[in-house]
Short mmCIF file of C-alpha atoms in Angstrom, two decimals:
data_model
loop_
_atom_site.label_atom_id
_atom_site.label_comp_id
_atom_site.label_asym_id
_atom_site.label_seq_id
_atom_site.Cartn_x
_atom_site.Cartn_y
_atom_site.Cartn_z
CA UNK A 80 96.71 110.77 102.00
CA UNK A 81 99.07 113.40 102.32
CA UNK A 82 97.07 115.85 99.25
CA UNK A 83 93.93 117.63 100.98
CA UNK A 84 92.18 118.03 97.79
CA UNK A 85 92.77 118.52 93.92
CA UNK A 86 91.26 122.32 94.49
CA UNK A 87 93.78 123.09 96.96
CA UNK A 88 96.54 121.86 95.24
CA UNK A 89 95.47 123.73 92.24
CA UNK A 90 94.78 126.82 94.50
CA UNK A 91 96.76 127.14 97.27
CA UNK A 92 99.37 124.56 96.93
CA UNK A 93 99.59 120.89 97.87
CA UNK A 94 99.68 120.63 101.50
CA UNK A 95 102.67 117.56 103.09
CA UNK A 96 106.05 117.73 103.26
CA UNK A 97 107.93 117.97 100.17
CA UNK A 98 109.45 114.17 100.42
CA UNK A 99 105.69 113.06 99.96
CA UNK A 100 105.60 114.48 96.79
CA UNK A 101 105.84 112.43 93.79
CA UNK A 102 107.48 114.02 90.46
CA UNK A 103 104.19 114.30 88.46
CA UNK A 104 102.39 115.79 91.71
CA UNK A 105 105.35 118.35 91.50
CA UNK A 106 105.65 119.40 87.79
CA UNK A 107 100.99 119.46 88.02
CA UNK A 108 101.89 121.59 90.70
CA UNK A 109 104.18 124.03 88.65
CA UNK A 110 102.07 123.76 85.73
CA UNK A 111 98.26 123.33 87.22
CA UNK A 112 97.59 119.50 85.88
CA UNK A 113 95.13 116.85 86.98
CA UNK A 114 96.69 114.65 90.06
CA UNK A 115 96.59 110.96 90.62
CA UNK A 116 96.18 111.37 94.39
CA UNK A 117 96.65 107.38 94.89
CA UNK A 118 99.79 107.50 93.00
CA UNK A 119 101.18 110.50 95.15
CA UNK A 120 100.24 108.18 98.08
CA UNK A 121 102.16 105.52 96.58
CA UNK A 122 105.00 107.36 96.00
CA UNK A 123 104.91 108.88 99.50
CA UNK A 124 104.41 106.01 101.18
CA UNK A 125 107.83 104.22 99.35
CA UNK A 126 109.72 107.29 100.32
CA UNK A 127 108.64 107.05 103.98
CA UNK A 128 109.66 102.90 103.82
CA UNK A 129 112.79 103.71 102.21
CA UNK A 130 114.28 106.37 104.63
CA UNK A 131 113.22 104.72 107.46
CA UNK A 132 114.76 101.67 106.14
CA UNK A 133 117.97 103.55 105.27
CA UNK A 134 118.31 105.50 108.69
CA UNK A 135 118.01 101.91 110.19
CA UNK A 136 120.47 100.39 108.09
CA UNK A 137 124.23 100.04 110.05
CA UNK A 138 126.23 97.89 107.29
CA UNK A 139 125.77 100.45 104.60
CA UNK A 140 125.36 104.22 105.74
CA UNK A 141 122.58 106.62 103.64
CA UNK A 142 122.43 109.58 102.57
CA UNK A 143 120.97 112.07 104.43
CA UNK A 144 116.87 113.09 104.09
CA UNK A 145 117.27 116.04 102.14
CA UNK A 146 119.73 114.39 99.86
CA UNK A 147 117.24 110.93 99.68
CA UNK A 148 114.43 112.70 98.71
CA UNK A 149 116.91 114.50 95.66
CA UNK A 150 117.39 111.25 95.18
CA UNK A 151 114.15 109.85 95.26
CA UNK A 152 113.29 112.64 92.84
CA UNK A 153 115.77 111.53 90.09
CA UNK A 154 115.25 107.77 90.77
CA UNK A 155 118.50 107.68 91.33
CA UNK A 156 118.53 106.80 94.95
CA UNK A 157 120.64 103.80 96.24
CA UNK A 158 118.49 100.20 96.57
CA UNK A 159 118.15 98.72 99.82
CA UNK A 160 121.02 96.60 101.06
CA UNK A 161 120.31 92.70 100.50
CA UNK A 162 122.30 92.11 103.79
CA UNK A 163 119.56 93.47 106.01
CA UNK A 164 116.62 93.21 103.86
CA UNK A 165 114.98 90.34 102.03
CA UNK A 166 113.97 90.51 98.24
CA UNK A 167 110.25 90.92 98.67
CA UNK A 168 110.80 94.65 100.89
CA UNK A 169 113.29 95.99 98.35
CA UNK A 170 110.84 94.97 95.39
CA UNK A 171 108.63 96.64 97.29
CA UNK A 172 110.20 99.62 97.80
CA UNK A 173 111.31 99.68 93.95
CA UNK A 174 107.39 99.62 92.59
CA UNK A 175 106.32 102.15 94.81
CA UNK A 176 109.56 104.63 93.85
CA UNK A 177 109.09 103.95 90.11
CA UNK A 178 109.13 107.56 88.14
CA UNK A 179 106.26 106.29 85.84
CA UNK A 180 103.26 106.87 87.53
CA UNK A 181 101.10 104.06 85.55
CA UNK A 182 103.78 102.16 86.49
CA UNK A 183 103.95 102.41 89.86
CA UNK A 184 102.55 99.64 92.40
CA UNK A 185 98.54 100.19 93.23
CA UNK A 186 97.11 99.96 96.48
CA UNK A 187 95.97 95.93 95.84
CA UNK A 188 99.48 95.10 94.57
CA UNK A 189 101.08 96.57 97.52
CA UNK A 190 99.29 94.58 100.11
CA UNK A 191 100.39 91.87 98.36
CA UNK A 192 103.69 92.66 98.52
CA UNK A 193 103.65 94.42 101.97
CA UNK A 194 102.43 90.37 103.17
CA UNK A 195 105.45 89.33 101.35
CA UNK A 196 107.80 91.32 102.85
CA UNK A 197 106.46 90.93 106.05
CA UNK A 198 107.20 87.26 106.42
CA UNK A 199 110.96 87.08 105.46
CA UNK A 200 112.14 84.20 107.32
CA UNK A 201 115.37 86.42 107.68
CA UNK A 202 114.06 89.35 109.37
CA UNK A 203 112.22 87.12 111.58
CA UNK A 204 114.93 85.16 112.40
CA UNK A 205 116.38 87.97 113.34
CA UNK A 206 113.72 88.95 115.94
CA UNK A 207 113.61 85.34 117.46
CA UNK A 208 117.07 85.81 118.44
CA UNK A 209 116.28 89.12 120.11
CA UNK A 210 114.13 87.31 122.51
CA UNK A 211 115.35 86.27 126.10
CA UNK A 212 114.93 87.60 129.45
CA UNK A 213 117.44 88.34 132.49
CA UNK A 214 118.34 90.53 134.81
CA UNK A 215 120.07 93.64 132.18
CA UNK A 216 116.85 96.00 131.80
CA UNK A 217 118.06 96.39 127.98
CA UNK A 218 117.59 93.17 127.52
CA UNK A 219 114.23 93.04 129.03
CA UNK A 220 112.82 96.06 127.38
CA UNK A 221 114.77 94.37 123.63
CA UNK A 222 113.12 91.39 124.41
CA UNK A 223 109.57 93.26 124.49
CA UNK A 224 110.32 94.77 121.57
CA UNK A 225 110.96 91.50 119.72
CA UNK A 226 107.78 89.89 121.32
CA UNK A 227 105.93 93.13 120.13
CA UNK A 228 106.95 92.58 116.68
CA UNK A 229 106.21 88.90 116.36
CA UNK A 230 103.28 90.00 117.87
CA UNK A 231 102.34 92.73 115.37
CA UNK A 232 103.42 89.82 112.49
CA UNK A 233 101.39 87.31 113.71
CA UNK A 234 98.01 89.32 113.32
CA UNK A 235 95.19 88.19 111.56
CA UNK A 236 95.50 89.83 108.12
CA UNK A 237 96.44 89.27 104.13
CA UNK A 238 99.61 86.83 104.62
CA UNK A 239 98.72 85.93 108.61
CA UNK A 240 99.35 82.00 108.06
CA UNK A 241 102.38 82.24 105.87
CA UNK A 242 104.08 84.58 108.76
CA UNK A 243 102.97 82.52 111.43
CA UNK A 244 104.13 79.55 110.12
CA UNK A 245 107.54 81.36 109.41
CA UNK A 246 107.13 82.28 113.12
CA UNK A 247 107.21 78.64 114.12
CA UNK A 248 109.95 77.57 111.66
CA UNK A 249 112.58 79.87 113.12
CA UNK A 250 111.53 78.25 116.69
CA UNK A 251 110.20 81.80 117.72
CA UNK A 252 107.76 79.90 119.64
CA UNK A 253 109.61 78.51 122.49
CA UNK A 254 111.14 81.54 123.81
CA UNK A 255 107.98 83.16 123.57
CA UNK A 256 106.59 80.85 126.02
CA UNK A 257 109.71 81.08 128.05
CA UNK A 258 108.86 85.22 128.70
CA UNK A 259 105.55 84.01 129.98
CA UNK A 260 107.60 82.80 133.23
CA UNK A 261 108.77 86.18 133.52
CA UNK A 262 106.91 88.46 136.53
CA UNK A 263 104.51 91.27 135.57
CA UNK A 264 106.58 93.34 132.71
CA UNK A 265 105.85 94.52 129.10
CA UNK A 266 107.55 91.27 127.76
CA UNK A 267 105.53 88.79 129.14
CA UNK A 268 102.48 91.14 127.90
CA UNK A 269 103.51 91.55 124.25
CA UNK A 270 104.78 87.04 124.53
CA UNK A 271 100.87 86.38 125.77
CA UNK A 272 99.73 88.22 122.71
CA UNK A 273 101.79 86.69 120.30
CA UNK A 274 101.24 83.52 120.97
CA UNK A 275 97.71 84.25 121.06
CA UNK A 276 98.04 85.29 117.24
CA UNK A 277 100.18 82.07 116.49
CA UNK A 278 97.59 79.84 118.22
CA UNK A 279 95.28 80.09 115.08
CA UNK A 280 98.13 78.20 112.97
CA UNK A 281 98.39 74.22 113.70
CA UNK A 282 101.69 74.05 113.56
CA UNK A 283 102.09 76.87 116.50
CA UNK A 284 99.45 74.92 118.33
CA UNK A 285 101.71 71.99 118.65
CA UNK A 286 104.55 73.71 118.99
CA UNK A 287 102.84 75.44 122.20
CA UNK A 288 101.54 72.99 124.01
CA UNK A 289 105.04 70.62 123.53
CA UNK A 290 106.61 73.90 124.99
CA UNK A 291 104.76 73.17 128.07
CA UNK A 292 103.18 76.78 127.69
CA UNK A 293 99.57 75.05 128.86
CA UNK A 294 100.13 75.46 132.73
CA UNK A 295 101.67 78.80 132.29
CA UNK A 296 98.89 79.92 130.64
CA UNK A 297 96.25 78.87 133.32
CA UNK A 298 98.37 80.96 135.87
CA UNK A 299 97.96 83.97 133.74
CA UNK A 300 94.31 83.27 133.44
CA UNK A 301 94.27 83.08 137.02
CA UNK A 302 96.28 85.99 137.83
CA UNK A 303 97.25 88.03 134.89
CA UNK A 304 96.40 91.45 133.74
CA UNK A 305 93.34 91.95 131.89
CA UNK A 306 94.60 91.81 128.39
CA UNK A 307 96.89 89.09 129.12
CA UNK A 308 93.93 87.06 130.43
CA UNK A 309 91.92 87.22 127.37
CA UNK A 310 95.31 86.17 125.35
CA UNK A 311 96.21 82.93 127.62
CA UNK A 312 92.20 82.00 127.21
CA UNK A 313 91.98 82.37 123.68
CA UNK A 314 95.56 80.51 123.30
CA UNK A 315 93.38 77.86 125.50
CA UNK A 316 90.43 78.07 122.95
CA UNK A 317 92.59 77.61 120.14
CA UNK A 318 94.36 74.41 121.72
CA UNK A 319 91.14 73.18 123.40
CA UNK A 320 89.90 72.36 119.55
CA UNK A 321 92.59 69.43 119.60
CA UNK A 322 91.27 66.56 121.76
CA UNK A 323 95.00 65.56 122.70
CA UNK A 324 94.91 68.73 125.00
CA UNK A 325 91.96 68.06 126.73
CA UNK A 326 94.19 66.05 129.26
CA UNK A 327 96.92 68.79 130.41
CA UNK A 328 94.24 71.78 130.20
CA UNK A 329 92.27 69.69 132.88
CA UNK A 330 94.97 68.77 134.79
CA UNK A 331 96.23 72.44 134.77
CA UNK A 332 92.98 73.69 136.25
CA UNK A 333 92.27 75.04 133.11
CA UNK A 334 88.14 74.72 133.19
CA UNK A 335 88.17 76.18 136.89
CA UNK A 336 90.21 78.92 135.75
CA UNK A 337 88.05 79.97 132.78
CA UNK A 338 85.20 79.20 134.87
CA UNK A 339 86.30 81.62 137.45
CA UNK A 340 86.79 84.01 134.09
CA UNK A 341 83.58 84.42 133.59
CA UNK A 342 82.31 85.29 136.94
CA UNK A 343 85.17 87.76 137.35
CA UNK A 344 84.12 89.25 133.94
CA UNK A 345 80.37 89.18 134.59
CA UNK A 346 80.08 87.55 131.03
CA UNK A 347 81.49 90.39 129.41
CA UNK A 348 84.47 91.50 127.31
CA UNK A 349 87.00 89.90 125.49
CA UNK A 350 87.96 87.54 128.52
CA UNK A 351 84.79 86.18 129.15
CA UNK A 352 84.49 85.67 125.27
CA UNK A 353 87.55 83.91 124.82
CA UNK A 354 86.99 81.91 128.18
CA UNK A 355 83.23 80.69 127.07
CA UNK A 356 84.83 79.80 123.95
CA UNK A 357 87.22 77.44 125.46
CA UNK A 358 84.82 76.16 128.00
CA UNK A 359 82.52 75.32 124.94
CA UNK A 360 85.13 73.18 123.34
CA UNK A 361 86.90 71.25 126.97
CA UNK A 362 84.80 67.71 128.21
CA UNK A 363 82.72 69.02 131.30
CA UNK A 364 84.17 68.28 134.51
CA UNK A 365 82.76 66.21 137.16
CA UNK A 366 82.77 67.50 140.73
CA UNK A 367 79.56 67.67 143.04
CA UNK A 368 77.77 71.14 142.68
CA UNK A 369 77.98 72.24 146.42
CA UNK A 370 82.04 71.92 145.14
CA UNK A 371 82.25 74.79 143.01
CA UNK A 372 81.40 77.04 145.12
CA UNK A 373 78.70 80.03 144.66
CA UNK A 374 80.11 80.50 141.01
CA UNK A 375 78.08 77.21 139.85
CA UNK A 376 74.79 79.09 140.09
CA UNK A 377 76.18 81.82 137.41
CA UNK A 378 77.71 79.24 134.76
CA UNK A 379 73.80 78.01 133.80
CA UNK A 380 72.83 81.59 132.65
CA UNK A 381 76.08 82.59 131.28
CA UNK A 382 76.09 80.25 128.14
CA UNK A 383 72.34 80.96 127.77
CA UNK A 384 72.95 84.09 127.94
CA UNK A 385 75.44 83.68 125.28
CA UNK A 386 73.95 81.96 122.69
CA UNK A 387 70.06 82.27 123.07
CA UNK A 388 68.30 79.81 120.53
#
C-alpha cells in the first residue's frame, strides 16, 4: 500500500505521494480520523491507471499530473476516451475514482474487472497488428513489445481463457508463430512465450499447429535459449495431448529433441519438466537401442526418477 501504518499517519503524516491520497485519507489526515487503508489503495491505484492511461492517450490530450490529481480530488476529472479504451477499463477506472469510499470498488471486484478489461478484443486487436518482423530495428523491438504483451495477457490467471481465446480470434496467433522464424532476438523470445501461454486454450492449439509452428518449435528445442526451450516444449506438451499431432511432432524430430532435453538438463528445471511432460504424452518411438546413442542409458532413470511409485 502506499500508507505505512494508521500510527504514522496519525503521527507523523501519511507517507506516498500526494496523488495516492484519497479525499477521506486527506480530510482524516487534517482532522486525525480512522483510515480505510484498502480504500486509499483503491483510490491510489485508479489514479495511477488513469494518468498513465491519459499520458498515453494521442486522440484526446490530458491535463497535466498536478492538474489530474485536482481533478481526481473533485471527481471532476475527464473519463477515459472510448476511442482508445474499451468499456470494461473506463468502468474500471470510474469504481476505483468514486468519492464515496463505501462505494468504491474492493479488492475482489477489481480483479474482476481488471480480467475484464484485460481482454478487450479492441486493445488486442490492436497489439496483433503491431506484430511483424523486418529489417527496421523499430519494428523489431515494436514487434517484441507486442509479443510481450500478448504474452503478459495470455498468463495463467482470473480471466486467462477468455483472453486467450480473444488472442486467437483476432488471428494473433499466426504472426506469433511467424517471429519464431526470426534469428536469436527479444521477439522471437517474448513469441515462444506467448504461445506457450495460448497453448493451454484448444482453440490456440489448433490454431498452432495449422500455423505450421510444430517444426519451428523442435528447432528451438534443439537450439534455442534456455527459456525459449522450456516454452517450445511445453507448447509441445500442450499439443502432444491431441492424438492428431502425434504424426508431425514425430516427423519433426520432436521425441529426439525432448529426449536430448533431458540429458542436456540433467532432469532438472523447467525444460526437462516440460520435455518429460511431452515425452509422457507422444507414442514411443521405435529405433534399435545401440541407435540412440549413449543418451538411451539416462532416459530409464529419468522418468523413475520423476515419478517414483
Amino acid at each position: 500500500g502506499f500508507v505505512m501504518s494508521a500510527h504514522s499517519a496519525q503521527k507523523e503524516g501519511v507517507v506516498g505521494p500526494p496523488c495516492a491520497l484519497a479525499p477521506e485519507v486527506r480530510r482524516a489526515c487534517r482532522e486525525g480520523e480512522d483510515i480505510d487503508f484498502e480504500m486509499n489503495d483503491a483510490w491510489a491505484l485508479g489514479h495511477s491507471v488513469y494518468t498513465a492511461a491519459g499520458w498515453g492517450s494521442q486522440a484526446e490530450p490530458y491535463p497535466g499530473y498536478a492538474d489530474d490529481d485536482a481533478a481526481c480530488q473533485r471527481s471532476a476529472y475527464r473519463e477515459l476516451p472510448s476511442n482508445g479504451y474499451g468499456p470494461a477499463l473506463r468502468d474500471l477506472v470510474r469504481s476505483l475514482l468514486d468519492p464515496a469510499p463505501h462505494w468504491r470498488a474492493r479488492l475482489d471486484a477489481v480483479c474482476a474487472k481488471a480480467s475484464e478489461a484485460r481482454a478487450e478484443i479492441g486493445s488486442i486487436g490492436h497489439l496483433v497488428a503491431l506484430l511483424g518482423l523486418d529489417a527496421n530495428s523499430f519494428s523489431a523491438r515494436r514487434s517484441a513489445e507486442a509479443a510481450a504483451a500478448l504474452r503478459a495477457l495470455a498468463a495463467p490467471g482470473p480471466g486467462a481463457s477468455k483472453t486467450r481465446q480473444a488472442i486467437a480470434e483476432a488471428e494473433g496467433v499466426v504472426p506469433l508463430v511467424a517471429l519464431l522464424t526470426a534469428g536469436p532476438c527479444p521477439a522471437r523470445k517474448e513469441a515462444a512465450g506467448a504461445l506457450s501461454n495460448l497453448a493451454a486454450n484448444a482453440t490456440c492449439q489448433v490454431a498452432i499447429a495449422h500455423a505450421g509452428a510444430i517444426p519451428l518449435l523442435v528447432e528451438l528445442v534443439k537450439g534455442g535459449f534456455p527459456e525459449e526451450k522450456a516454452c517450445a516444449a511445453n507448447v509441445l506438451r500442450h499439443l502432444a495431448g491431441d492424438e492428431q499431432q502425434h504424426e508431425a511432432i514425430m516427423e519433426a524430430g520432436g521425441r529426439k529433441a525432448l529426449e536430448l532435453l533431458i540429458v542436456e538438463c540433467s532432469n532438472e528445471g523447467p525444460c526437462a519438466e516440460k520435455a518429460i511432460a511431452a515425452l509422457e504424452l507422444l507414442p514411443p518411438s521405435t529405433p534399435r537401442k545401440e541407435q540412440l546413442g549413449p543418451s538411451y542409458g539416462l532416459l530409464g532413470p529419468i522418468w523413475h526418477r520423476r515419478r517414483p511409485m
